[in-house]
Short mmCIF file of C-alpha atoms and ligand atoms in Angstrom, two decimals:
data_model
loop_
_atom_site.label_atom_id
_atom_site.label_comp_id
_atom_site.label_asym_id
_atom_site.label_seq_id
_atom_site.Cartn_x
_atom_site.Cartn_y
_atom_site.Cartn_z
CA UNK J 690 22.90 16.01 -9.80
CA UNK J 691 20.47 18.69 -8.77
CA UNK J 692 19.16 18.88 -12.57
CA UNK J 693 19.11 14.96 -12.46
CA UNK J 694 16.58 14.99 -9.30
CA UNK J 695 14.85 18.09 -10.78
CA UNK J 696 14.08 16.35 -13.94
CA UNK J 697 13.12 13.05 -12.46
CA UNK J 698 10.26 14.48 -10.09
CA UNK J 699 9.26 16.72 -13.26
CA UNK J 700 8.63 13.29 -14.93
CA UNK J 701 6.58 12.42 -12.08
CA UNK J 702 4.90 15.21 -11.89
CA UNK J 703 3.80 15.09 -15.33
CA UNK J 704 2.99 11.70 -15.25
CA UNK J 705 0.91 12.41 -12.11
CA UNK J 706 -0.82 15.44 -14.01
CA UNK J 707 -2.18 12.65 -16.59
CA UNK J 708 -3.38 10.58 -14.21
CA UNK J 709 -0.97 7.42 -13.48
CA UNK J 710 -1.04 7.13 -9.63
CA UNK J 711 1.71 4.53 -9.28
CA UNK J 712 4.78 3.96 -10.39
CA UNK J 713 6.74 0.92 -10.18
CA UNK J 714 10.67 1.54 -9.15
CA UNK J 715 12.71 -1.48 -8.63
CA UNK J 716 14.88 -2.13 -5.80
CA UNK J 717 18.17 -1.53 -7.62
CA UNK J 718 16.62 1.70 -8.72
CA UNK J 719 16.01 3.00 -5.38
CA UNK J 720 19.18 2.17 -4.04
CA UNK J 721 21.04 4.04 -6.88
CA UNK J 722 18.47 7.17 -6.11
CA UNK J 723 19.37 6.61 -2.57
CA UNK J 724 23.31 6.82 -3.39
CA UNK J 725 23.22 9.36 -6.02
CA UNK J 726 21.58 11.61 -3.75
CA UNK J 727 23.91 10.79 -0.42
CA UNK J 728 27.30 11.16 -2.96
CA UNK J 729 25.73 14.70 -3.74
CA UNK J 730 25.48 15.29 0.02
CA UNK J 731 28.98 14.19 0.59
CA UNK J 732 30.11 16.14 -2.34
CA UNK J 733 28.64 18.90 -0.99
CA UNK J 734 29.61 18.95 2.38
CA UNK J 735 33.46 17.90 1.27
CA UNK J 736 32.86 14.34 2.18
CA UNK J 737 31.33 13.92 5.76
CA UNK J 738 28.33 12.24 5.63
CA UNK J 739 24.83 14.96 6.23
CA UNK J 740 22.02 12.50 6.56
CA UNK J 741 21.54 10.11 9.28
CA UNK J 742 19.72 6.76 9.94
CA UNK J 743 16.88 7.30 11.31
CA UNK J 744 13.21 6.00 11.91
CA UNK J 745 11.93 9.71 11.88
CA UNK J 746 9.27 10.05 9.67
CA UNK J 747 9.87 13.34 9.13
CA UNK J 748 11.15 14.73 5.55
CA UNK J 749 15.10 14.29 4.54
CA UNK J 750 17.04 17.28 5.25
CA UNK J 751 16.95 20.22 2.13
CA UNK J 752 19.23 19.88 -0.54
CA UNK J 753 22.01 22.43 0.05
CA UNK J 754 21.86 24.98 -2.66
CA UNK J 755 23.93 24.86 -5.26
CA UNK J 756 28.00 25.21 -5.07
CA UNK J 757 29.92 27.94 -6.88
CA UNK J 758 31.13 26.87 -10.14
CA UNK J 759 34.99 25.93 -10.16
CA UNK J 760 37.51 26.46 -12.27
CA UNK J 761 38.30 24.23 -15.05
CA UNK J 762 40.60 21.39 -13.86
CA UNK J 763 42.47 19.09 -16.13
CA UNK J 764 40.71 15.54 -16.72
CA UNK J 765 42.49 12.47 -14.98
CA UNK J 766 43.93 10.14 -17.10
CA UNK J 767 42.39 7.52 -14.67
CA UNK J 768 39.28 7.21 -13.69
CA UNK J 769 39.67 8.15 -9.42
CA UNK J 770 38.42 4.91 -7.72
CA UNK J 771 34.86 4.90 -6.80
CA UNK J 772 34.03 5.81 -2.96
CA UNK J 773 32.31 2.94 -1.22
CA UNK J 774 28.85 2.51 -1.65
CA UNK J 775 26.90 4.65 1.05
CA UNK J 776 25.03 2.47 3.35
CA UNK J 777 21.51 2.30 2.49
CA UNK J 778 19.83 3.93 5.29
CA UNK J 779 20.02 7.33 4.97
CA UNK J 780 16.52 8.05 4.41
CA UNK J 781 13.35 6.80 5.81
CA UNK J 782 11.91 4.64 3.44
CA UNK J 783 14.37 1.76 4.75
CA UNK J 784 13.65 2.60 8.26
CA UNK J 785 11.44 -0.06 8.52
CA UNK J 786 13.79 -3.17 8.54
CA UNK J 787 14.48 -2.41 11.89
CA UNK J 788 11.05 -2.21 13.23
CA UNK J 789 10.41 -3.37 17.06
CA UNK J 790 8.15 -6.66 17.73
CA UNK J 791 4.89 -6.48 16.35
CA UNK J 792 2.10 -4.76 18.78
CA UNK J 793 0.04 -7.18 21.37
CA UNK J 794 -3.22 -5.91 20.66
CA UNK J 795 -6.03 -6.69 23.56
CA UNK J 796 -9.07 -5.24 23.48
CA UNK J 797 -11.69 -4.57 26.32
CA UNK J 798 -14.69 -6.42 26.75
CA UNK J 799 -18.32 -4.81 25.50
CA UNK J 800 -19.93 -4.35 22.20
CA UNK J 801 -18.23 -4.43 18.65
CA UNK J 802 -18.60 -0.26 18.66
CA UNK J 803 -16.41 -0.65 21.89
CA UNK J 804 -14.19 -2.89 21.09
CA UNK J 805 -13.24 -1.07 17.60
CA UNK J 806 -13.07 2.46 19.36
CA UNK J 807 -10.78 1.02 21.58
CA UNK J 808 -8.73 -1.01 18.55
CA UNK J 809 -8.65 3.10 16.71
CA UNK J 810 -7.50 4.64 20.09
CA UNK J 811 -4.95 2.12 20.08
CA UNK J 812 -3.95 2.28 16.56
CA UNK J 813 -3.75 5.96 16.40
CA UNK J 814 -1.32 5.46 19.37
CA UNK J 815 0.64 3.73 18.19
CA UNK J 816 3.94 5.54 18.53
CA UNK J 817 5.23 3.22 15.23
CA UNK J 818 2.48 4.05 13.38
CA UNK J 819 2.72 7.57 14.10
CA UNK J 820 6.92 7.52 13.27
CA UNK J 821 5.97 6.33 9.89
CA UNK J 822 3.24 8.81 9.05
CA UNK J 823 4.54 12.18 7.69
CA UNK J 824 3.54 15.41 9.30
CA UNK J 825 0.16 16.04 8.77
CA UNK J 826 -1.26 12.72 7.44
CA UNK J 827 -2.87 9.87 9.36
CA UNK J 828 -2.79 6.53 10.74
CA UNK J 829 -5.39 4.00 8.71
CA UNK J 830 -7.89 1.62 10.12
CA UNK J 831 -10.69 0.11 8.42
CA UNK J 832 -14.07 1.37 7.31
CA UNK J 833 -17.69 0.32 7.33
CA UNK J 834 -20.46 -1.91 9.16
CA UNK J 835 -18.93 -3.41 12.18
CA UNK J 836 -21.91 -6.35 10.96
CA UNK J 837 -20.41 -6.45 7.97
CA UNK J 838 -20.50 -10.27 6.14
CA UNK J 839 -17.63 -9.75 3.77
CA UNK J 840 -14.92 -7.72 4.80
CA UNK J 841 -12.44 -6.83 1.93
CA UNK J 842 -8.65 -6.19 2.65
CA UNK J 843 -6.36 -4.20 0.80
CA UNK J 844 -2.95 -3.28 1.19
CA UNK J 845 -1.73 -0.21 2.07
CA UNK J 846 -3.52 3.33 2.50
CA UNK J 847 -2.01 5.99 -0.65
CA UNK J 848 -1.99 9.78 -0.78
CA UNK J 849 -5.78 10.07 -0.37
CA UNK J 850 -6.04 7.70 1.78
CA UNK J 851 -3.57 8.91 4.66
CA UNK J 852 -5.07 12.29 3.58
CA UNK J 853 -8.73 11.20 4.79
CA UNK J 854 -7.55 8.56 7.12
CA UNK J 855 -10.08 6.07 5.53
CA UNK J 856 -8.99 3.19 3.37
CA UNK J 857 -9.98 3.17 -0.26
CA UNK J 858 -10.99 6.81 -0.68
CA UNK J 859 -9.33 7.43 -3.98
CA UNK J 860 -9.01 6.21 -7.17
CA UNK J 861 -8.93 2.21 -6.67
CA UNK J 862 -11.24 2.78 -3.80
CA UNK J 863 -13.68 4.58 -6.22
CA UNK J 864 -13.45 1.30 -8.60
CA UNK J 865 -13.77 -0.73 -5.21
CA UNK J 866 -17.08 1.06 -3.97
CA UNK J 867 -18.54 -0.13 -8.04
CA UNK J 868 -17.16 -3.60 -8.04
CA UNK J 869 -18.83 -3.61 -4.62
CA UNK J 870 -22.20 -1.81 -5.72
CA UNK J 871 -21.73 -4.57 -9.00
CA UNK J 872 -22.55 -6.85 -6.21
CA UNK J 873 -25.52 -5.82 -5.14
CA UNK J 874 -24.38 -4.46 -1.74
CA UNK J 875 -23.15 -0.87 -0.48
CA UNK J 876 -20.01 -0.04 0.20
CA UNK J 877 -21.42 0.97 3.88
CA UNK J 878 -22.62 -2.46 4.17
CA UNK J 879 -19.13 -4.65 3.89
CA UNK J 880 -16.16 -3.58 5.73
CA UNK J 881 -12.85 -2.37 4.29
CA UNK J 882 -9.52 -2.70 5.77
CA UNK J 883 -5.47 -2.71 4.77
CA UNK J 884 -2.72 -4.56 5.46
CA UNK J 885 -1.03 -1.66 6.73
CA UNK J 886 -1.90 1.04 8.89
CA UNK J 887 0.31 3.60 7.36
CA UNK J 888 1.36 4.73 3.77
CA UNK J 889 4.95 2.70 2.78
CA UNK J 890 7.40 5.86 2.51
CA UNK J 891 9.15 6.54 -0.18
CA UNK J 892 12.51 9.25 -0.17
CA UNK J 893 11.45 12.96 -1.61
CA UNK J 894 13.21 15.69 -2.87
CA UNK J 895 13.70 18.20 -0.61
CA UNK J 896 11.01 16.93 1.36
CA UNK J 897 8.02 17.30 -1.42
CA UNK J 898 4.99 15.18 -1.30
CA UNK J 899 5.69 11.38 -2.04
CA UNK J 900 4.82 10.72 -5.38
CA UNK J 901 3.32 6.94 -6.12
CA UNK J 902 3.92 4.38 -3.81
CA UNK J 903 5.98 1.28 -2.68
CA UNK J 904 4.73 -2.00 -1.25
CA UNK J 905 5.33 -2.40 2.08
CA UNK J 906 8.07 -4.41 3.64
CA UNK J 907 7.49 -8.08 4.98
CA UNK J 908 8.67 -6.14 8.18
CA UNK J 909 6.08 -3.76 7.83
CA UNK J 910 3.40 -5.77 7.27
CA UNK J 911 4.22 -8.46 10.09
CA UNK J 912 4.09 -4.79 12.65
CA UNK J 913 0.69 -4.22 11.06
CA UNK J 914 -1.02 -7.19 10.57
CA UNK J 915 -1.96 -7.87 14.59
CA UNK J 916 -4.33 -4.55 13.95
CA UNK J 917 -6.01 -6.47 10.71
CA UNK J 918 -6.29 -9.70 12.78
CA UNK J 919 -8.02 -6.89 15.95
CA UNK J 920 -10.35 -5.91 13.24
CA UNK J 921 -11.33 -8.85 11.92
CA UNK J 922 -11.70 -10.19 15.72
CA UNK J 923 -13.90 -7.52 16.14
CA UNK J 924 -16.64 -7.49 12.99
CA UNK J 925 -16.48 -11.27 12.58
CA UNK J 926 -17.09 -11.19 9.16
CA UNK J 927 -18.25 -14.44 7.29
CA UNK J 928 -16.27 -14.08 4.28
CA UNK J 929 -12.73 -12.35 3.77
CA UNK J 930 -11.64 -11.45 0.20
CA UNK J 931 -8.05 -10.19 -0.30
CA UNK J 932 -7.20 -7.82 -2.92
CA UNK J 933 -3.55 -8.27 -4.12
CA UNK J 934 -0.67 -9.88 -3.25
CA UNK J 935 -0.11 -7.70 -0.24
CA UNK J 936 -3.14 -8.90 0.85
CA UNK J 937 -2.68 -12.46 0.06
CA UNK J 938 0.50 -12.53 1.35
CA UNK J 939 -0.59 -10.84 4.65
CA UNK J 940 -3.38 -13.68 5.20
CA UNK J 941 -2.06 -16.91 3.64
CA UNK J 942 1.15 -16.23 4.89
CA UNK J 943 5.18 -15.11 3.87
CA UNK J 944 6.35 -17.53 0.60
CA UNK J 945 2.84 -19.08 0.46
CA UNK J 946 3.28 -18.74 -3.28
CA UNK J 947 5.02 -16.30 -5.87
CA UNK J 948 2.60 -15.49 -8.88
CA UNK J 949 -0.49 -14.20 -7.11
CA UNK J 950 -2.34 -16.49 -10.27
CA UNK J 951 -1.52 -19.47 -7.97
CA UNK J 952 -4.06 -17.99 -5.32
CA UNK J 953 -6.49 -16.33 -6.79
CA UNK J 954 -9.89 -17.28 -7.64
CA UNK J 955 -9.88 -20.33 -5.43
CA UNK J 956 -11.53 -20.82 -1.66
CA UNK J 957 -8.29 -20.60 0.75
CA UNK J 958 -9.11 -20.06 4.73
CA UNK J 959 -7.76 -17.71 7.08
CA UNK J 960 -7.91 -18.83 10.64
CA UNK J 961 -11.02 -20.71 9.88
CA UNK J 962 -12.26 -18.22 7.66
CA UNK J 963 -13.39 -18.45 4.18
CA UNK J 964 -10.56 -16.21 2.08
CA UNK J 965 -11.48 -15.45 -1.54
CA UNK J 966 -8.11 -14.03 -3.31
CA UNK J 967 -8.51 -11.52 -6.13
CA UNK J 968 -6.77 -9.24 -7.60
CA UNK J 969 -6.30 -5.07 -6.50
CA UNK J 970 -8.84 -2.62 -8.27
CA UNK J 971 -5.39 -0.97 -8.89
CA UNK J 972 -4.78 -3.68 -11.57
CA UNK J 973 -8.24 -2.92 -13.24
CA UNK J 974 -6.80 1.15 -13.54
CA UNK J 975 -3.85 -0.32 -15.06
CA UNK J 976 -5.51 -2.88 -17.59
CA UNK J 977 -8.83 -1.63 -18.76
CA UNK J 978 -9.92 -4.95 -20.23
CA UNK J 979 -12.88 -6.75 -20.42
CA UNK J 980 -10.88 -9.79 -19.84
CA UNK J 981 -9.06 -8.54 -16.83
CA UNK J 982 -12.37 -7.11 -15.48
CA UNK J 983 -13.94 -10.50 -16.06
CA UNK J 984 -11.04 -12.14 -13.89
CA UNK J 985 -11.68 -10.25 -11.00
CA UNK J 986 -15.69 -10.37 -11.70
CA UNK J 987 -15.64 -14.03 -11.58
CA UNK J 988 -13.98 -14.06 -8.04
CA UNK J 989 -16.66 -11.88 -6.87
CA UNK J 990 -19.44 -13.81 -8.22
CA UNK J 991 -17.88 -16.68 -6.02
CA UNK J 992 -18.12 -14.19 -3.26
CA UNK J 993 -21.34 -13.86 -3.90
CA UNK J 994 -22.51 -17.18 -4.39
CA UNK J 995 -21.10 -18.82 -1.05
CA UNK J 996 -22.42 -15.42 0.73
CA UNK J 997 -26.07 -16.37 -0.63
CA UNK J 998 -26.22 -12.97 -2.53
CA UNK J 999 -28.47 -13.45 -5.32
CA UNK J 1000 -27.00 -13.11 -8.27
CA UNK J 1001 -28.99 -12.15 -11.73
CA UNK J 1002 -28.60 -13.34 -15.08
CA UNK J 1003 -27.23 -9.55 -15.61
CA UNK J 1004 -24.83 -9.87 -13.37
CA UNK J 1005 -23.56 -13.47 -14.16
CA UNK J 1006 -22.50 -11.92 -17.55
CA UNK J 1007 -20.96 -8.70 -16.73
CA UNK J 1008 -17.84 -8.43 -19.04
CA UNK J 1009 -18.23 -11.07 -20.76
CA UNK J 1010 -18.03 -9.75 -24.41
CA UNK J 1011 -14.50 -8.77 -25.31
N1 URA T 1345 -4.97 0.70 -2.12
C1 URA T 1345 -5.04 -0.09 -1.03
O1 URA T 1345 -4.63 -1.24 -1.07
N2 URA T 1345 -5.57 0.41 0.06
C2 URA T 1345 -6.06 1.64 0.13
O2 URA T 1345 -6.56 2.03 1.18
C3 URA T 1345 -5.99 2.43 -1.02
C4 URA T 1345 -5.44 1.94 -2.13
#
């Protein structure tokens, strides 16, 4: 089991070394990962259970080391039955279907500087924010000019991110800050913000660094989203453009649709809001096309337009040859 683990985060690892950020593990997956990993702990400990549920964020207890090698035994003629499966929520990453009510967030009265100060006091406070960050790494608000026009939304902060404490600091942020200087503007002049507050735990191996990341829970996201709503409150913007389904799902709603190519690329409104839905720069890292780049081009040159950007014949035909 312990050569299993070791040679699944080597594959990560190695895969991180050449530069893929996330990887996608299904549900079924994780829950196998999960078991495997409590049935070693049970094996280990002659069958009492070593983990338990909690909403720590802190690291899952060391693997014990390894037990002395037994003598040979004869094989059973019958497979023994299998133990029942181990409930699934032995490690944190599933701590977070049993999240309290969302936060009420009020904030004082006074300028947009006070009001967001306040909203980042608050935030930082949090003490469900701060159960879900791992030692060392930090709660997320949003970035940029409180005046800000268009305010982009994302979906959850990654490693850099809760490194930093600012959304979009690495890789898809990078491509963000270009698809935003693409439009003409800064990145210091639109405002950034996530979904989430926190980065969506995943279960390590003897409490290593995560590697890649998980979307967050509808659970999650319902805790988080009264902190977007603050933010958005607060800088007003004219224009809201969500960047992945996360995002979408955060703003138009649970269910509002299944294939994010329902929602994206039209006008949709949040709370009387113009909402522009495109897809994440993380998809653009993933798909180097022209034709994907194009996609998510032609969403922001809607962006543009109904902000009253100008927009020059350069720009109207950025990725347009294949
Ligand atoms: N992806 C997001 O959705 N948000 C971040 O802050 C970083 C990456």
């Amino acid at each position: 089991m312990r050569q299993a683990l070791s040679a699944l985060t080597d594959e990560l690892r190695r895969l991180k070394a050449t530069g893929v950020k996330t990887v996608t593990v299904s549900d079924e997956a994780l829950v196998s990962i999960r078991r495997a990993v409590v049935a070693f702990r049970q094996d280990r400990s002659g069958g009492a259970a070593v983990a338990t549920a909690t909403t720590s964020a802190s690291a899952p207890a060391p693997l014990p080391p390894p037990a002395p090698v037994r003598a040979a035994v004869p094989e059973p003629t019958v497979a023994p039955p299998r133990p029942p499966p181990a409930p699934a929520v032995m490690l944190p990453v599933v701590a977070a279907a049993s999240l309290p009510p969302a936060p009420t967030v009020t904030l004082p009265e006074g300028d947009k500087a006070t009001r967001w100060q306040a909203l980042l006091a608050k935030v930082q406070a949090d003490p469900v924010c701060r159960e879900n960050v791992r030692p060392g790494k930090k709660v997320v608000l949003g970035v940029g000019s409180l005046d800000a026009r268009i305010m982009f939304v994302g979906e959850a902060p990654g490693s850099e991110e809760e490194i930093a404490g600012e959304p979009f600091v690495g890789p898809a942020g990078q491509l963000l800050t270009k698809m935003i200087s693409a439009m003409g503007l800064k990145r210091e002049q639109v405002y950034i913000g996530n979904i989430m507050n926190w980065r969506p735990q995943l279960p390590t191996v003897d409490g290593r660094e995560q590697v890649g990341n998980r979307p967050p829970t509808e659970a999650e996201m319902r805790y988080c989203l009264p902190y977007l709503k603050a933010q958005i409150d607060v800088v007003q913007p004219e224009l809201l453009v969500a960047l992945g389904s996360t995002a979408a799902q955060g703003l138009l709603g649970f269910g509002a649709f299944k294939a994010l190519g329902e929602v994206r690329g039209r006008w949709r409104d949040f709370n009387g809001r113009p909402l522009m839905v495109t897809y994440h720069p993380s998809y653009i890292l993933r798909n180097q096309s022209n034709r994907s780049k194009r996609m998510i081009w032609e969403d922001l040159l809607q962006v543009m337009e109904r902000a009253g950007l100008a927009v020059s014949y350069k720009q109207r035909g950025y990725f347009l040859e294949k």
